[in-house]
Coordinates of C-alpha atoms and ligand atoms in Angstrom, one line a residue:
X1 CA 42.6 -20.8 -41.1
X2 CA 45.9 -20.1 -40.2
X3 CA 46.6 -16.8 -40.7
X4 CA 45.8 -14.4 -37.6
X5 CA 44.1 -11.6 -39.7
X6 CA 41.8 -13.8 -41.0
X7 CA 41.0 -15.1 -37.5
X8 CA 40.8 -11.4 -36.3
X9 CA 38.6 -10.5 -39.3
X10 CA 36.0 -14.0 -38.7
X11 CA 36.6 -12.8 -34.7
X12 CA 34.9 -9.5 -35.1
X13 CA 32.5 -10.8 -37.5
X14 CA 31.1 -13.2 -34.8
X15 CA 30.9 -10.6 -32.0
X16 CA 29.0 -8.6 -34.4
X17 CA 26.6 -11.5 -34.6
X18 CA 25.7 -12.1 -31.3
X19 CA 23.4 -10.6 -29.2
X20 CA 20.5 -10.4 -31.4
X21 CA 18.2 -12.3 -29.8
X22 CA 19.5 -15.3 -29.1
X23 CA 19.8 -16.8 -25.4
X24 CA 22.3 -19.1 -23.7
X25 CA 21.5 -21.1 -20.8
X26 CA 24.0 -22.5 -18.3
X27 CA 23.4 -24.9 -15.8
X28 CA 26.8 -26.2 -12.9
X29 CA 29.2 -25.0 -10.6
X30 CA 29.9 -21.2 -9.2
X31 CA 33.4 -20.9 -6.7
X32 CA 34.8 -18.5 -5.0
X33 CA 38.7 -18.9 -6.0
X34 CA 40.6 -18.1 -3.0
X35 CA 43.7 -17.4 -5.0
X36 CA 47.7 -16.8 -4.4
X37 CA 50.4 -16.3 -6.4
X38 CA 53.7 -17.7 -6.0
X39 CA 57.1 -17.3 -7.9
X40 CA 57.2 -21.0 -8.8
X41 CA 54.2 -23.9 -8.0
X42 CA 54.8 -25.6 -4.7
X43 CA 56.0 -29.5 -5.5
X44 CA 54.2 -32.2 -3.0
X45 CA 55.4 -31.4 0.7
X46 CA 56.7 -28.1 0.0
X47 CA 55.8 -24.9 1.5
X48 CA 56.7 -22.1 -1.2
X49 CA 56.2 -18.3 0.3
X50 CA 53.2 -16.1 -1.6
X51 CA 51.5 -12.6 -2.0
X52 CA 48.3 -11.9 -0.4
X53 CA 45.4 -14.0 -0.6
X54 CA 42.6 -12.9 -3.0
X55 CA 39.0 -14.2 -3.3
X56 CA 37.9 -14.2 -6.4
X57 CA 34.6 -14.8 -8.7
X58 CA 35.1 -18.5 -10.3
X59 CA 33.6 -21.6 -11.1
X60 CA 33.4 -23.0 -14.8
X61 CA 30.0 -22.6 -15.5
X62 CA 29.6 -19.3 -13.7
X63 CA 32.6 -18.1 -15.6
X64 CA 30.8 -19.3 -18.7
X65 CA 27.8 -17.8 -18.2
X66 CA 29.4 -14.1 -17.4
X67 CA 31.7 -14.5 -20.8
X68 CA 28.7 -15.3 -22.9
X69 CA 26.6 -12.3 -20.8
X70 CA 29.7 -9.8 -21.2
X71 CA 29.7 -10.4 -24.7
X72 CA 26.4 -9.4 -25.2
X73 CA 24.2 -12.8 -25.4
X74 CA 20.8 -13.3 -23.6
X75 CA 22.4 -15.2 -20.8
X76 CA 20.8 -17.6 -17.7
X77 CA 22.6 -19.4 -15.4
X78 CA 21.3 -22.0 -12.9
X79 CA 23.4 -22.9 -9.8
X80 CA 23.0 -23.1 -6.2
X81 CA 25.2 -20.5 -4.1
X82 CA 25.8 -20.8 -0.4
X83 CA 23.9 -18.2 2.1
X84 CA 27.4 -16.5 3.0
X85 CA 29.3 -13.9 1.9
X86 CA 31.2 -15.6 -0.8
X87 CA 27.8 -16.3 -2.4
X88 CA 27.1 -12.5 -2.2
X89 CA 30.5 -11.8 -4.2
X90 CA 29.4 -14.2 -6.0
X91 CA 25.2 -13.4 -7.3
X92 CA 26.9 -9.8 -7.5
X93 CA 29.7 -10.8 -10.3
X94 CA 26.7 -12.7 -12.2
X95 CA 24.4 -9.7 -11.7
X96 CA 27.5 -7.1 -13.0
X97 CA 28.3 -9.0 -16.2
X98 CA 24.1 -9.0 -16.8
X99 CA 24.0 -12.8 -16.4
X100 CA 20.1 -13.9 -15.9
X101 CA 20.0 -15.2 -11.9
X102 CA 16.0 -16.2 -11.5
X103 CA 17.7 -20.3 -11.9
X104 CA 19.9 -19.2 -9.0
X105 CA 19.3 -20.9 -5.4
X106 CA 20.8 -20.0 -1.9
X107 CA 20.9 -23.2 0.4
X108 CA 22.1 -23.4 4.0
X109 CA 25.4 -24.5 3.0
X110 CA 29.2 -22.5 1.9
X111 CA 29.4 -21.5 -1.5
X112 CA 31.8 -24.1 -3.6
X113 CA 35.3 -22.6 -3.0
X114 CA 38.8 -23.5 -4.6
X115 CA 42.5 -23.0 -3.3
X116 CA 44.2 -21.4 -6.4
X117 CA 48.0 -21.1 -6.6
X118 CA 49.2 -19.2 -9.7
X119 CA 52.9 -18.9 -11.2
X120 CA 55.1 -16.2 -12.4
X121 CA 54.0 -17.9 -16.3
X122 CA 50.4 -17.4 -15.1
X123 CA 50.2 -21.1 -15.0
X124 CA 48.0 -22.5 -11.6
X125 CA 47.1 -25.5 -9.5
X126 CA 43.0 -25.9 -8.7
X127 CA 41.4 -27.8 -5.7
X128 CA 38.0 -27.8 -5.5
X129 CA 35.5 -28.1 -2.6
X130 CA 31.9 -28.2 -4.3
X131 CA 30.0 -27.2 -1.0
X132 CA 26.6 -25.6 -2.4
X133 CA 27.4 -26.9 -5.6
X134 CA 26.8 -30.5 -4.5
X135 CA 23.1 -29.9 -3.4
X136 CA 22.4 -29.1 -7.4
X137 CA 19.9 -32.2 -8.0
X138 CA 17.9 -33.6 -10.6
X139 CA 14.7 -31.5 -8.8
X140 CA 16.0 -28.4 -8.6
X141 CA 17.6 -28.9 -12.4
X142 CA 13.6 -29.5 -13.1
X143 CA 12.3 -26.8 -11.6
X144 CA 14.0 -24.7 -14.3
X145 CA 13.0 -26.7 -17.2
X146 CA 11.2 -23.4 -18.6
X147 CA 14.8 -21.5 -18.8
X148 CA 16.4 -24.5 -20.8
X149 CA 13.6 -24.5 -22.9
X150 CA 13.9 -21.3 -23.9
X151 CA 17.7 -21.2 -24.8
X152 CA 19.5 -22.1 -28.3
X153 CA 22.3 -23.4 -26.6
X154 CA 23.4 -25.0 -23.2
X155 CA 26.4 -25.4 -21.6
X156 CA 27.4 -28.2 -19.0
X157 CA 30.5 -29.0 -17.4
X158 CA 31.5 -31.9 -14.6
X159 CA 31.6 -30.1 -11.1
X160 CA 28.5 -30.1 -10.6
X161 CA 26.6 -34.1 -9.2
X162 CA 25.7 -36.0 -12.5
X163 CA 22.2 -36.6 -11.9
X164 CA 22.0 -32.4 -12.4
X165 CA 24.6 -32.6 -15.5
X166 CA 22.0 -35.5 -16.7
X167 CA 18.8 -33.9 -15.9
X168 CA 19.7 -30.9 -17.7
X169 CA 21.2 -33.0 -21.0
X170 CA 17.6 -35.2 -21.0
X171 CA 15.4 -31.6 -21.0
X172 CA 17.8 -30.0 -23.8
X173 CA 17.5 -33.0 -25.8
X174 CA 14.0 -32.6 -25.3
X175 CA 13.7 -29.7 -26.5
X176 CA 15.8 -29.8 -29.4
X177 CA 18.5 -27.4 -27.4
X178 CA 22.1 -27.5 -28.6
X179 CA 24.2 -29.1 -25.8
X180 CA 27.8 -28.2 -25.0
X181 CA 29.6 -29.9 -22.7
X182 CA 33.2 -29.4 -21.0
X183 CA 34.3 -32.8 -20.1
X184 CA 36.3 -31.0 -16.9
X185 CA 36.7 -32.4 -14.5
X186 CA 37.7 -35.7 -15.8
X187 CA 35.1 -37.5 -14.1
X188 CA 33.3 -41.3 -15.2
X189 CA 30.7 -40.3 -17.0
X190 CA 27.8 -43.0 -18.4
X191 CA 27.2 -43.7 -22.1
X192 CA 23.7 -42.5 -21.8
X193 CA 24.9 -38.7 -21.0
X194 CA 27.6 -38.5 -23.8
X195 CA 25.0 -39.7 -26.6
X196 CA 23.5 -36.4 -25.6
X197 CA 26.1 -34.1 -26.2
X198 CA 26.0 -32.4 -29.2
X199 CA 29.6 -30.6 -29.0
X200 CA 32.3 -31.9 -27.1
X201 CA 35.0 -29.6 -25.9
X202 CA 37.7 -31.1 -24.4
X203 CA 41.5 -30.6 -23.8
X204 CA 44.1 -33.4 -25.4
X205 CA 44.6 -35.4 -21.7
X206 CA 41.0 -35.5 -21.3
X207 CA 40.2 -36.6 -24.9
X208 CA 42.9 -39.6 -24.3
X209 CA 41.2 -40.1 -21.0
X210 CA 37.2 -40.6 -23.1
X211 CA 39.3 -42.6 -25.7
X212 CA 41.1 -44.8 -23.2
X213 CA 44.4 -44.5 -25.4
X214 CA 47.5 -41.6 -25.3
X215 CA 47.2 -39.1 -28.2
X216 CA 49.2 -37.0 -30.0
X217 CA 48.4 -33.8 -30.5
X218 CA 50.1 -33.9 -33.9
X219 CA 48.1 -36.7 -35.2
X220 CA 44.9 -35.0 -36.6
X221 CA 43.6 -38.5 -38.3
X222 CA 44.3 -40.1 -34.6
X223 CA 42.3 -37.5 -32.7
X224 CA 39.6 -37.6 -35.4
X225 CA 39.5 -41.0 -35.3
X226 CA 38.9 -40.9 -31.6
X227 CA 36.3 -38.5 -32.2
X228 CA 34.4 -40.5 -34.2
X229 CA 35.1 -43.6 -32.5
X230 CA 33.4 -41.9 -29.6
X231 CA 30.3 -40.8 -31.8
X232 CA 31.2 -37.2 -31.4
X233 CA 30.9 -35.2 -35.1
X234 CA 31.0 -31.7 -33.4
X235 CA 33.9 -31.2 -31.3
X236 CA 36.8 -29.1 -30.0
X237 CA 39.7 -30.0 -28.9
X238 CA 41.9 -27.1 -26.9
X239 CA 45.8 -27.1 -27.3
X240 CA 46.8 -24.9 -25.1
X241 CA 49.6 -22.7 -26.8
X242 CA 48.8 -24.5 -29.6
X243 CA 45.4 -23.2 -30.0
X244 CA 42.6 -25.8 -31.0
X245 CA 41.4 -28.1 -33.6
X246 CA 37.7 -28.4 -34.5
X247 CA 35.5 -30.6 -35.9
X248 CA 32.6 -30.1 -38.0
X249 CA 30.8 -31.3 -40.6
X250 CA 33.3 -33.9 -41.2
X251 CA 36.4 -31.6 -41.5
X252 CA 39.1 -30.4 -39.1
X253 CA 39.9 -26.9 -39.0
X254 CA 42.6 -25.5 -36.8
X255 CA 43.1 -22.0 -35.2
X256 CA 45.7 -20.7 -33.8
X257 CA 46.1 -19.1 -30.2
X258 CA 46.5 -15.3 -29.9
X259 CA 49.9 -15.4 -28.4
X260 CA 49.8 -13.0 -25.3
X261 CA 52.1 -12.3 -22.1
X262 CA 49.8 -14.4 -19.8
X263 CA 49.4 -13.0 -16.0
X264 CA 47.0 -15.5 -15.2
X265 CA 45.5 -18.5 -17.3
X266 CA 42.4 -19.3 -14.7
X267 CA 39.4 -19.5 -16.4
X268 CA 41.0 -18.8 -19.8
X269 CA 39.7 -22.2 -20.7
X270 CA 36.2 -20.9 -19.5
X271 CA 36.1 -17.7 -21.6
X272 CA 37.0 -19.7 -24.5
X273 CA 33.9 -22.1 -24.2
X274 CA 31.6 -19.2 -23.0
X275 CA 32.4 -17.3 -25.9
X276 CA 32.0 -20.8 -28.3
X277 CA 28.1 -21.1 -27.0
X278 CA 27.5 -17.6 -27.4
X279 CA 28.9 -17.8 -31.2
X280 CA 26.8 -21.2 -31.4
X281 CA 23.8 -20.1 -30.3
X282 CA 23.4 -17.4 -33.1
X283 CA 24.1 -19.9 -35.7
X284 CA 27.7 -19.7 -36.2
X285 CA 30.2 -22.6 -36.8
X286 CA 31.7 -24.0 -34.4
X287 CA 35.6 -23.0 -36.6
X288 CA 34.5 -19.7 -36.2
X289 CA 33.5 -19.2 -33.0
X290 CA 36.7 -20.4 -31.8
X291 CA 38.3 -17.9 -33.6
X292 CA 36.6 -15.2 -31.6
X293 CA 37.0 -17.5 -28.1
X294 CA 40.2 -17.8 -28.7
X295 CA 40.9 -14.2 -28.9
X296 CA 38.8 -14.3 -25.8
X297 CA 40.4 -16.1 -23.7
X298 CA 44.2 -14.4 -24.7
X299 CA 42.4 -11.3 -23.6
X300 CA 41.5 -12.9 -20.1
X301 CA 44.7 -14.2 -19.9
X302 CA 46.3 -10.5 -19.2
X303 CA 44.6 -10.0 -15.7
X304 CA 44.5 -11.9 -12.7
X305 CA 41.4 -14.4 -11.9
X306 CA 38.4 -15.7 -14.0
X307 CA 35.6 -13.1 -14.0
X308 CA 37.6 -10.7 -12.8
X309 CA 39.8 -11.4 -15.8
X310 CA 37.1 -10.9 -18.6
X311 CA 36.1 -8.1 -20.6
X312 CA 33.2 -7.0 -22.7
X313 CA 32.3 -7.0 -26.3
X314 CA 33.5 -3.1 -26.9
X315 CA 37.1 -4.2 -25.5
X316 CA 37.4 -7.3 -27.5
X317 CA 37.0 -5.3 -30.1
X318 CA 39.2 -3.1 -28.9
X319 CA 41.9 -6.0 -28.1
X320 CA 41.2 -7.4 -31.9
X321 CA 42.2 -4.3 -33.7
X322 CA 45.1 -3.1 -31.5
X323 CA 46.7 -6.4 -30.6
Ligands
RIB401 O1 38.4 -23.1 -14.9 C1 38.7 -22.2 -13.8 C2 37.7 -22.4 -12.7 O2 37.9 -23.7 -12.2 C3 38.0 -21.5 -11.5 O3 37.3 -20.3 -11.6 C4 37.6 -22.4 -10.3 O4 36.5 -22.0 -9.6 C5 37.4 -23.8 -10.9 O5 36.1 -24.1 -11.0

């Protein structure tokens, strides 16, 4: 699958899936990115000059929920926001993309927040302070057992406390609910949560990082072999520029970035995976949903920020047929 109308064609063909009755559920971290750009990323101990400071609707599993909600999927997302203002920017991006809030608690605690630096490239740096997102526990995960449940698909990611990561895998598996996770950030994780993953989607430093070897990216038998050496069969494995390889059903397919003049990469990596559980949970493969998140996430590389960045169904179409 390596020509780009093809991938355009299989793109559309996905969006036109979704949204047809399917839900996604998504259960982590919501941030608000304080975020600057700067000509050039400061090096350790250097003070580089930059434009104003913006703050900014982020996190990885909020940013997944509002791609998969924007693009027209049945969408709930359960997370804990602090009782401040940045966790009223915050419910209010959710509520704008149509994202499903009743999983959505306010504690007496500041909303996670990162420090975001971006480049000229649209390349960044990320800190994160969790904040609300730490009091996300294996309770409150239960108390929304119901909206797992009643999703096709879940997707997890690592800044959120593992016993709520955990809790959430056990009552998916449970349930026979597909389970997605985005092994970011590179965090230990135990044996017991990754035998419940059903699709891995990683990046090539934190595939070595599972494997406990270097990688090359060029070396599909050597990735696939780490794959299965890690008992994943359903994976993807993001290349940046590069695009992504996927594997499924014993085969490795690769697609191919939509090259774009990036502004700002944040939460690219986010869009892509949103739009990978929203093309999972209507029964799609996983090859050709990552056609359509790829084309996703070049489309949210062209403005500034995560949520801020991403666009709706009607203007991915748009984006596919005029690009
Ligand atoms: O992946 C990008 C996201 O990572 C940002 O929105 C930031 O909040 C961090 O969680």
């Amino acid at each position: 699958m390596t020509d780009i109308q093809n991938q355009k064609t299989t793109a559309r063909e996905v969006l036109a899936a979704l949204g047809h009755g399917e839900r996604v559920a998504v259960v982590g971290s919501i941030n608000a990115d304080l975020t600057v750009e700067t000509e050039q990323l400061p090096c350790p101990g250097e003070t580089v000059v930059g434009g104003p400071l913006e703050t900014l609707p982020g996190g990885k599993s909020a940013n997944q929920a509002v791609t998969c909600a924007l693009l027209g999927t049945a969408t709930s997302f359960i997370g804990a926001l602090g009782d401040d203002a940045h966790g009223d920017l915050l419910y209010q991006s959710l509520r704008r993309a149509g994202v499903d809030t009743a999983g959505v608690s306010r504690v007496n605690q500041p909303s996670g927040s990162t420090l975001i630096t971006v480049d000229s490239h649209g390349e960044n740096t990320i800190v994160y302070s969790a904040g609300a997102n730490a009091t996300l526990n294996a309770a409150s995960v239960a108390a929304q057992t119901e909206i797992i449940r009643g999703a096709q698909v879940l997707g997890l990611c690592l800044e959120s406390p593992l016993e709520a990561v955990a809790a959430a895998a056990t009552i998916a598996r449970e349930a026979g609910v597909t389970m997605a996770l985005n092994f970011s950030p590179i965090t230990k994780v135990p044996d017991s949560l990754l035998r419940l993953v059903d699709v891995l989607i990683v990046n090539e430093h934190e595939l070595a990082v599972l494997a406990g070897r270097p990688l090359d990216s060029g070396d599909a038998a050597g990735l696939r072999a780490a794959l299965s050496d890690l008992g994943f069969e359903r994976a993807v494995l993001t290349l940046g520029a590069d695009g992504a390889l996927v594997l499924e059903g014993g085969e490795f397919v690769s697609v191919p970035p939509f090259a774009v003049a990036a502004v700002d990469t944040t939460g690219c990596g986010d869009a892509f995976m949103g739009s990978l559980l929203a093309a999972v949970a209507a029964g799609e493969p996983l090859s050709r949903g990552a056609c359509l998140a790829s084309a996703v996430a070049g489309v949210a590389a062209l403005r500034k920020g995560a949520q801020a960045s991403y666009r709706n169904a009607r203007e991915v179409r748009e984006f596919l047929d005029f690009s």
